[in-house]
XYZ file of C-alpha atoms in Angstrom:
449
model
C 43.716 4.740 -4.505
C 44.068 7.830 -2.831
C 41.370 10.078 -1.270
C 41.180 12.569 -4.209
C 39.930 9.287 -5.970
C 37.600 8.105 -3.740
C 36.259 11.085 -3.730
C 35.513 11.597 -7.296
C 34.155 7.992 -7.326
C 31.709 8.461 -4.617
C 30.652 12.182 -6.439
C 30.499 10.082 -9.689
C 28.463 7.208 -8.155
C 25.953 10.072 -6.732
C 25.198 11.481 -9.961
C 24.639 8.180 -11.463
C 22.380 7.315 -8.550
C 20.248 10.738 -9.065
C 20.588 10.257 -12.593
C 18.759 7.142 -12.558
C 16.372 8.244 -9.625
C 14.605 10.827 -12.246
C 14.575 8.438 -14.680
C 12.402 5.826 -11.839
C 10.172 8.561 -10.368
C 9.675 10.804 -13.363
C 6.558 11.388 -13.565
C 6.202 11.274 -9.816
C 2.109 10.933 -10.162
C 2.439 7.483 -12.235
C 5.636 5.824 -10.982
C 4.710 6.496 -7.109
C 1.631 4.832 -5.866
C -0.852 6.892 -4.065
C -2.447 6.109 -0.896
C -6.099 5.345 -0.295
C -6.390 8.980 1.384
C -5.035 10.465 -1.306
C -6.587 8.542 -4.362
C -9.646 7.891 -2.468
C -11.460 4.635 -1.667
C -13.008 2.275 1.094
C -10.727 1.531 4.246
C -13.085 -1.233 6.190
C -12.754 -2.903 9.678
C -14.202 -6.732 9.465
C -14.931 -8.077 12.676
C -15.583 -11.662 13.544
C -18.162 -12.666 14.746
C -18.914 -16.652 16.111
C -22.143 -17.883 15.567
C -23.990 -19.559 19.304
C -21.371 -22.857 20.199
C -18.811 -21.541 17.451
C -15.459 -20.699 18.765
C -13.386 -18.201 17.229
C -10.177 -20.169 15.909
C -6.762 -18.471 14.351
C -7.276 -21.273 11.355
C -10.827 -19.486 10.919
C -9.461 -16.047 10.699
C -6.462 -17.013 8.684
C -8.510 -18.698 6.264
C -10.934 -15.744 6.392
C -7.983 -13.521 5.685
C -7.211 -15.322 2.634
C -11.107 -15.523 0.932
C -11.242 -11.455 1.761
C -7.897 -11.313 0.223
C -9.302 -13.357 -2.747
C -12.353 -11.011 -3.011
C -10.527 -7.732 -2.993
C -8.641 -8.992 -5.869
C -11.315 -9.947 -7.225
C -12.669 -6.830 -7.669
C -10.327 -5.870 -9.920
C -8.305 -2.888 -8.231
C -4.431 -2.499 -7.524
C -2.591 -1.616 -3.927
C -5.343 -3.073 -1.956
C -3.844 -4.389 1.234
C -5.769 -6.728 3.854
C -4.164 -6.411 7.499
C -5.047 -8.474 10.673
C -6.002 -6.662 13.313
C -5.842 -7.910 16.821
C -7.431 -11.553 17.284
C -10.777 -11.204 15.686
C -10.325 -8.245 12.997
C -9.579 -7.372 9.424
C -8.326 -4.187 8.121
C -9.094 -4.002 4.656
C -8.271 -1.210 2.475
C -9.289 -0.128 -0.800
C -7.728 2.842 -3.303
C -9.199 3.761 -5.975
C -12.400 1.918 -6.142
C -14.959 3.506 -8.302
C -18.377 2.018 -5.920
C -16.982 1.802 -2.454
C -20.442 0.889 -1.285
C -20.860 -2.412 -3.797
C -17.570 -3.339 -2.784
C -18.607 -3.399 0.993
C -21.286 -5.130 0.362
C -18.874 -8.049 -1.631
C -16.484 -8.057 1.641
C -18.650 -8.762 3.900
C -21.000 -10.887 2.522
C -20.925 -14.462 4.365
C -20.893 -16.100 1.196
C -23.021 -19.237 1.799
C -24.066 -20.703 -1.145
C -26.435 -23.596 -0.728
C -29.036 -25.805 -3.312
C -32.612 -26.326 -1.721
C -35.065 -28.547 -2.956
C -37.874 -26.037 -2.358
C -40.110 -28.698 -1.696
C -38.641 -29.337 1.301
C -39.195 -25.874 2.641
C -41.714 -26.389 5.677
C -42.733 -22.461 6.222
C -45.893 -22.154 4.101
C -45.700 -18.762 3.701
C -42.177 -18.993 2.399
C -42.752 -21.540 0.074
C -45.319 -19.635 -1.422
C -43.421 -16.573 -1.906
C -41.035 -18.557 -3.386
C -43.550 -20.822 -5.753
C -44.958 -17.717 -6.904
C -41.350 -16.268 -8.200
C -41.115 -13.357 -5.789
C -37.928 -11.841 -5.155
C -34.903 -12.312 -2.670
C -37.135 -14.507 -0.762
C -35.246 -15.325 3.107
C -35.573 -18.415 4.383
C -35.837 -19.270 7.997
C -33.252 -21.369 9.526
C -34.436 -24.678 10.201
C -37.130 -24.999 7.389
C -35.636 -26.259 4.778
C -33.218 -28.865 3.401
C -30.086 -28.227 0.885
C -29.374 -31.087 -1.373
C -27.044 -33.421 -0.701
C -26.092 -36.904 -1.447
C -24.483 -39.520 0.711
C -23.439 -36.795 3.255
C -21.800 -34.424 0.067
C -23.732 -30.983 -0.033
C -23.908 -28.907 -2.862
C -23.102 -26.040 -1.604
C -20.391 -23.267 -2.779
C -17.502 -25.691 -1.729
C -18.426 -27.689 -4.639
C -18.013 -24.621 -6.990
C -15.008 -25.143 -9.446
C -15.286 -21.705 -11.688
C -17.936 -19.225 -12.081
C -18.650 -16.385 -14.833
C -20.929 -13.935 -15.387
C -23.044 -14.063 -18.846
C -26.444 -13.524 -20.749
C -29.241 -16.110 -21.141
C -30.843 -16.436 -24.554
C -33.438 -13.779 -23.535
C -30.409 -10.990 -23.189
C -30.641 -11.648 -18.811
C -27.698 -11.262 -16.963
C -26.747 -14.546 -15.236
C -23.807 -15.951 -13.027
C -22.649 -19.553 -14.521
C -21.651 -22.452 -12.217
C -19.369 -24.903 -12.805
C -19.308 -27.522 -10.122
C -16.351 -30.104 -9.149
C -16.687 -33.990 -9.594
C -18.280 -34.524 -6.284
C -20.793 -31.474 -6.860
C -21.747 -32.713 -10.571
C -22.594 -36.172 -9.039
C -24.784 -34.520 -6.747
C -26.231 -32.359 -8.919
C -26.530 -35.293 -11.812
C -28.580 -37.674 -8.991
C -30.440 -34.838 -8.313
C -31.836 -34.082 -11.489
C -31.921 -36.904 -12.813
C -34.864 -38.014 -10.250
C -36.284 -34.389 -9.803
C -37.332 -33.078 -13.284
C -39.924 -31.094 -12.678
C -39.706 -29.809 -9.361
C -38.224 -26.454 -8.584
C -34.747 -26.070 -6.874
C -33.916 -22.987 -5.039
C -30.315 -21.181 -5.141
C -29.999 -19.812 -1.651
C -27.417 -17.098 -0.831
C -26.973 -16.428 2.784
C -30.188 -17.694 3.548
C -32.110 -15.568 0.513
C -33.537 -17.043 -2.726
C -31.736 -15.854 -5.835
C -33.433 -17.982 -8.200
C -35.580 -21.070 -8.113
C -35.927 -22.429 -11.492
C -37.586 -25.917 -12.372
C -35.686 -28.445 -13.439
C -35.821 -29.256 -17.384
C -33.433 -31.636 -17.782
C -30.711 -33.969 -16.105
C -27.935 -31.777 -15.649
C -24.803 -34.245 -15.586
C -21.585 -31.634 -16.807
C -21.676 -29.426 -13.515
C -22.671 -26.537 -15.239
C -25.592 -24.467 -14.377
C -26.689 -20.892 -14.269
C -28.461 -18.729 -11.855
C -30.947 -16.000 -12.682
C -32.746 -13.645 -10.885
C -32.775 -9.952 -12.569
C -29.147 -9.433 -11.649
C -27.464 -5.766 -12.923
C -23.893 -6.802 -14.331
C -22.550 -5.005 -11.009
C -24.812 -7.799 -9.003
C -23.630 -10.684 -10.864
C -19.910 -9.691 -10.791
C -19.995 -9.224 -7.355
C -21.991 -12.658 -6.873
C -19.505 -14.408 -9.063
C -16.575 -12.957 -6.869
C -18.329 -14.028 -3.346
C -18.834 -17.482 -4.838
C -15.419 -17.942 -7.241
C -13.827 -16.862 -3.148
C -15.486 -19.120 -1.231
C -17.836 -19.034 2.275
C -16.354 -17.296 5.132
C -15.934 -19.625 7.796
C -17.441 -17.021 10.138
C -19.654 -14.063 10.016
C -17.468 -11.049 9.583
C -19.121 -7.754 10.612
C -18.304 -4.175 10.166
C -16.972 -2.718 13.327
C -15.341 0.693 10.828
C -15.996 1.884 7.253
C -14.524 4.660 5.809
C -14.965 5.778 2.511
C -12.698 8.360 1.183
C -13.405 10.822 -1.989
C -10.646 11.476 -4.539
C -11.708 15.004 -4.338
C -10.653 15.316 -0.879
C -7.524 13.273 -0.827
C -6.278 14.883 -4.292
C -6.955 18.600 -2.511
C -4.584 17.393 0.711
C -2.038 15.869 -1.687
C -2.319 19.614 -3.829
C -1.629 21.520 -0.315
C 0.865 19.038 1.109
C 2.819 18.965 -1.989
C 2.586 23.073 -1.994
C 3.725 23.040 1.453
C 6.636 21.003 0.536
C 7.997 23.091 -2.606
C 7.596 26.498 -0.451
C 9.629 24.890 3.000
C 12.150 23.746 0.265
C 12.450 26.527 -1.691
C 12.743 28.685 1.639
C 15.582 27.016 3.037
C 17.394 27.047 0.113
C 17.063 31.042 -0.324
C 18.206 31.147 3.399
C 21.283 29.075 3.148
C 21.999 30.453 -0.199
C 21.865 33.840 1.359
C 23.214 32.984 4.672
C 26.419 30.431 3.701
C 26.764 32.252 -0.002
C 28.586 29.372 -1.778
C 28.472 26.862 0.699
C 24.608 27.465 0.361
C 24.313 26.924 -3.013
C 26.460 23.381 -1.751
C 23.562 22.546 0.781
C 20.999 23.220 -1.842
C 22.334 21.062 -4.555
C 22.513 18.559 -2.000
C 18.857 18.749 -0.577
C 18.412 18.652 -4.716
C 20.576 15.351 -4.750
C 18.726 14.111 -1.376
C 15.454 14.761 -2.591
C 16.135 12.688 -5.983
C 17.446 9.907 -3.863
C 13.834 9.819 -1.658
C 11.798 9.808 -5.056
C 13.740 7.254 -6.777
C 13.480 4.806 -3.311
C 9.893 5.807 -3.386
C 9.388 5.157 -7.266
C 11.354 1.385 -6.850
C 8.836 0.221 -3.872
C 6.071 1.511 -5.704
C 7.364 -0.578 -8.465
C 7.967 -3.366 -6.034
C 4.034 -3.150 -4.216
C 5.195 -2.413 -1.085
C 4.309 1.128 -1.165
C 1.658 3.900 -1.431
C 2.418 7.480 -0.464
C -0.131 8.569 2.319
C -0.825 12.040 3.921
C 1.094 10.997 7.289
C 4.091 9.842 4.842
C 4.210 13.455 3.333
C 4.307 14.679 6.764
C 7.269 12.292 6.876
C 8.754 13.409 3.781
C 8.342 16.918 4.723
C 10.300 16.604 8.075
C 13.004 14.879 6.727
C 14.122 17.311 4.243
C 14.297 19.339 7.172
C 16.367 16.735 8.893
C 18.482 16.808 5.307
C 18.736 20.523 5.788
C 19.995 20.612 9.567
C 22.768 17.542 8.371
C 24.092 19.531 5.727
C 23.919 22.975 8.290
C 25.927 21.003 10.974
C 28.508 19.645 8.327
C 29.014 23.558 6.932
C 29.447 24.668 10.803
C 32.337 22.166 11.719
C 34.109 23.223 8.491
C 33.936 26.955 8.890
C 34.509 26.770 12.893
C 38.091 24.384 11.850
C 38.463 27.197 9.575
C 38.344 30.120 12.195
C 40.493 28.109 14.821
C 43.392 28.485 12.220
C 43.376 25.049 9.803
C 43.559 25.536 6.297
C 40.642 24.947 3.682
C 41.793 22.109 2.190
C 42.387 20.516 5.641
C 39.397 21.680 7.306
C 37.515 20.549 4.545
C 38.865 17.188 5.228
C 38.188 17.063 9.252
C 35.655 19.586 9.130
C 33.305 17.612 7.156
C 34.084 14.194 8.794
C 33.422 15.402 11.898
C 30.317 17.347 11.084
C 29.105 13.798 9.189
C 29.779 11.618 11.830
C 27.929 13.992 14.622
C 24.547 14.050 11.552
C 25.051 10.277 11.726
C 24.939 10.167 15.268
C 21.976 12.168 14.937
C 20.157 10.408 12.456
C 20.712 6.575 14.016
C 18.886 7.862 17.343
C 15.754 8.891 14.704
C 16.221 6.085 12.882
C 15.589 3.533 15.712
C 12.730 5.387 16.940
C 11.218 5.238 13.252
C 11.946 1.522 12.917
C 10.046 1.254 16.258
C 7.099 3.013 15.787
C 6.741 1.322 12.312
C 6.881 -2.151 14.501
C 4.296 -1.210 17.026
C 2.068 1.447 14.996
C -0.668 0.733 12.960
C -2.858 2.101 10.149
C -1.586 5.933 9.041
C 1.332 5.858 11.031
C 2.993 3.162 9.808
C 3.068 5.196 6.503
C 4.930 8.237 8.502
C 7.396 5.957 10.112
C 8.090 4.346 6.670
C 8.656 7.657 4.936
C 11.150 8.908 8.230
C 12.904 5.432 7.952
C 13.741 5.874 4.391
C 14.809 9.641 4.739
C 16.914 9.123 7.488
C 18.921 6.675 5.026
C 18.661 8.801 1.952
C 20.516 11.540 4.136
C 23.160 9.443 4.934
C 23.443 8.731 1.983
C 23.624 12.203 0.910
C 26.420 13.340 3.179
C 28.530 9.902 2.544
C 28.658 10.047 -1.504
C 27.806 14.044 -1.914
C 28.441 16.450 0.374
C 31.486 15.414 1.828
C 33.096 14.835 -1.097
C 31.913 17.898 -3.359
C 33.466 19.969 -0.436
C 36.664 18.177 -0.642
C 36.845 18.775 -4.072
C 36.454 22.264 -4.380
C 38.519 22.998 -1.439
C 41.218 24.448 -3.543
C 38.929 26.808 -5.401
C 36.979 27.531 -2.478
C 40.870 28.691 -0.666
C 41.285 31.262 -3.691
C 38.209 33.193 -2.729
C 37.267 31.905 0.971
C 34.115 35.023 1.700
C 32.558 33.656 -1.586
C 31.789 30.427 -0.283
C 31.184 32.150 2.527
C 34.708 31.353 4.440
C 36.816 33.404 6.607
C 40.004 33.813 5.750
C 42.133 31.160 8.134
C 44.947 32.665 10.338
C 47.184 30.551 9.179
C 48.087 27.612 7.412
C 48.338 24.410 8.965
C 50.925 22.340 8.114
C 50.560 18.710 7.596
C 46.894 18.572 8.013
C 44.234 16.740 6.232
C 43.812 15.735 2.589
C 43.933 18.433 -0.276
C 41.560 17.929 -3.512
């Protein structure tokens, strides 16, 4: 195969690649996920926080990670991510929720879910609050005993499934369905307490504290308490995740509007169009044909980014965030400059005496290997400050990394070989494509299209 082959091979597999890159990112605003900045929505700190004699283990916060993890996905929303932070932290965030203040509520809620024979409740004021069916009632630690049989509590580790629902009066209500240790618990109990009230304690507050009607021996049960069908949904997902093995506080909450974050995505993506569309009028003007060249390529560079954008999108790995635009943004310039450098080694081989077709040859291999150069010393410096960053800036990083490559890319299967190709019609009318007219020939040198 000789190098007029390769060449068309490499031009033909860049086409295909930008053919199917429109086809992946097109439309941009559905196939490439938006960031929480952008889309709006909570971004949440969760700090641990031991109890007095509790020390903070990493099997507490890894298991903590995974019943936050559980509850974002509980509620229901895509590209959430959950991130430790340092020893003791969570970063949780959260695009594109529609109540960012329910859902911190649901995060950070402890969780504990515990069954209380309400006789047993020694505080007399308490237990009259609660006998007389007032409201979110708090119990004090200490005075008051959850039921439990032959050292098995029920508590919310007994809970097998939960679903939200309406009683036959038209009430919302969260139903229970315990495992086989909790429904012999709850059978014994019932079975010898009809009668007597039992209170469902969350966190240390009454939800509900019905009497018992009947032995309850299937595990399934219901609690009341004048829950909205937000409420209940967010009880159901706090109880379907499990306790938190440790109080998690918030040390950070953000909450972002869509307004905001659709307005920066509006002027970043303005931005973009008007620094692209600028430097292709000025190398149009300023390299005449080998402009129009570097601004099919920035066109074939750009489709490249998308379509890589539009496939990790696809994948989950991916949002697009304000710091990645800023990424985005420099690395078309960084496109730009690569494509500059390449046109500058061909004409100067050019002026020195070489002919097109062989300048176009050397020219452009040497101008691609000095961009590559170039592009490997940003590269490592992206890879490390997506290693060590955190938050935002991993985003930016990201974005740089994946430019960097796309531009390689570029010059490797586009620009170097579209320049090959139309070295011989580029030698019939050098000052159009913005050539001087070599010296002389050289003889023997380089590869002609």
């Amino acid at each position: 195969m000789d190098l007029k082959q390769k060449n068309w091979i490499m031009l033909i597999l860049a086409l295909v690649l930008v053919a199917g890159s429109w086809a992946l990112f097109s439309p941009p605003a559905k196939k490439i996920t938006m960031g929480l900045d952008i889309q709006g929505g909570l971004s949440v700190i969760l700090t641990a926080q031991p109890s007095a004699g509790q020390t903070l283990t990493t099997d507490m916060m890894d298991n903590s990670e995974s019943i936050i993890r559980n509850r974002v996905d509980g509620l229901g929303v895509k590209e959430a991510s959950v991130q430790r932070q340092g020893a003791d932290s969570l970063l949780i965030q959260v695009p594109g929720i529609s109540d960012p203040q329910a859902a911190l509520k649901v995060l950070g809620e402890t969780g504990q879910l515990e069954f209380v024979d309400v006789s047993s409740i020694t505080d007399t004021t308490t237990l009259a609050a609660v006998q007389a069916g007032d409201k979110n009632v708090k119990l004090k630690d200490g005075t008051f005993k959850a039921i439990e049989l032959n050292g098995v509590k029920l508590n919310g580790g007994t809970i097998k499934d939960s679903t939200v629902s309406q009683d036959t009066k038209g009430n919302i209500v969260v139903d229970l369905t315990m495992d086989s240790d909790g429904t012999k618990v709850w059978a014994d109990y019932t079975s010898k307490n009809i009668g007597k009230q039992v209170a469902v304690v969350l966190d240390g507050t009454v939800k509900s504290a019905p009497a018992v009607q009947s032995a309850i021996t299937t595990g399934k049960t219901e609690i009341s308490g004048s829950f909205t069908t937000a409420e209940a949904k967010s009880l159901r997902t706090v109880l379907i995740s499990g306790s938190l093995p440790v109080t998690l506080a918030q040390s950070e909450a953000r909450i972002v509007g869509p307004t905001l974050g659709q307005d920066s995505l509006n002027k970043g993506v303005l931005a973009g169009m008007i620094g692209l569309i600028l430097v292709g009028l000025y190398v149009i003007g300023y390299y005449r044909g080998l402009g129009v060249v570097t601004a099919s390529a920035l066109v074939v560079f750009s489709s490249l980014f998308m379509g890589v954008l539009a496939i990790m999108s696809k994948m989950g790995v991916f949002s697009l965030t304000l710091p990645g635009i800023a990424g985005v943004v420099l690395t078309i310039g960084m496109a730009a400059d690569s494509s500059i450098l390449i046109n500058e080694r061909y004409k100067e081989e050019v002026r020195i005496g070489k002919s097109i077709q062989a300048a176009a040859d050397s020219g452009t291999l040497h101008g691609m290997k000095t961009s590559i150069d170039a592009d490997m010393v940003s590269l490592v410096s992206a890879v490390v400050l997506y290693m060590f960053a955190a938050g935002s800036v991993k985003g930016f990083a990201l974005t740089l990394g994946i430019g960097i490559c796309c531009d390689i890319l570029m010059m490797v299967l586009y620009k170097r070989p579209i320049l090959i190709l139309t070295s011989n019609f580029m030698s019939k009318a050098p000052k159009v494509w913005g050539l001087s007219k070599p010296a002389k020939d050289e003889k023997g040198g380089g590869a002609h299209a």
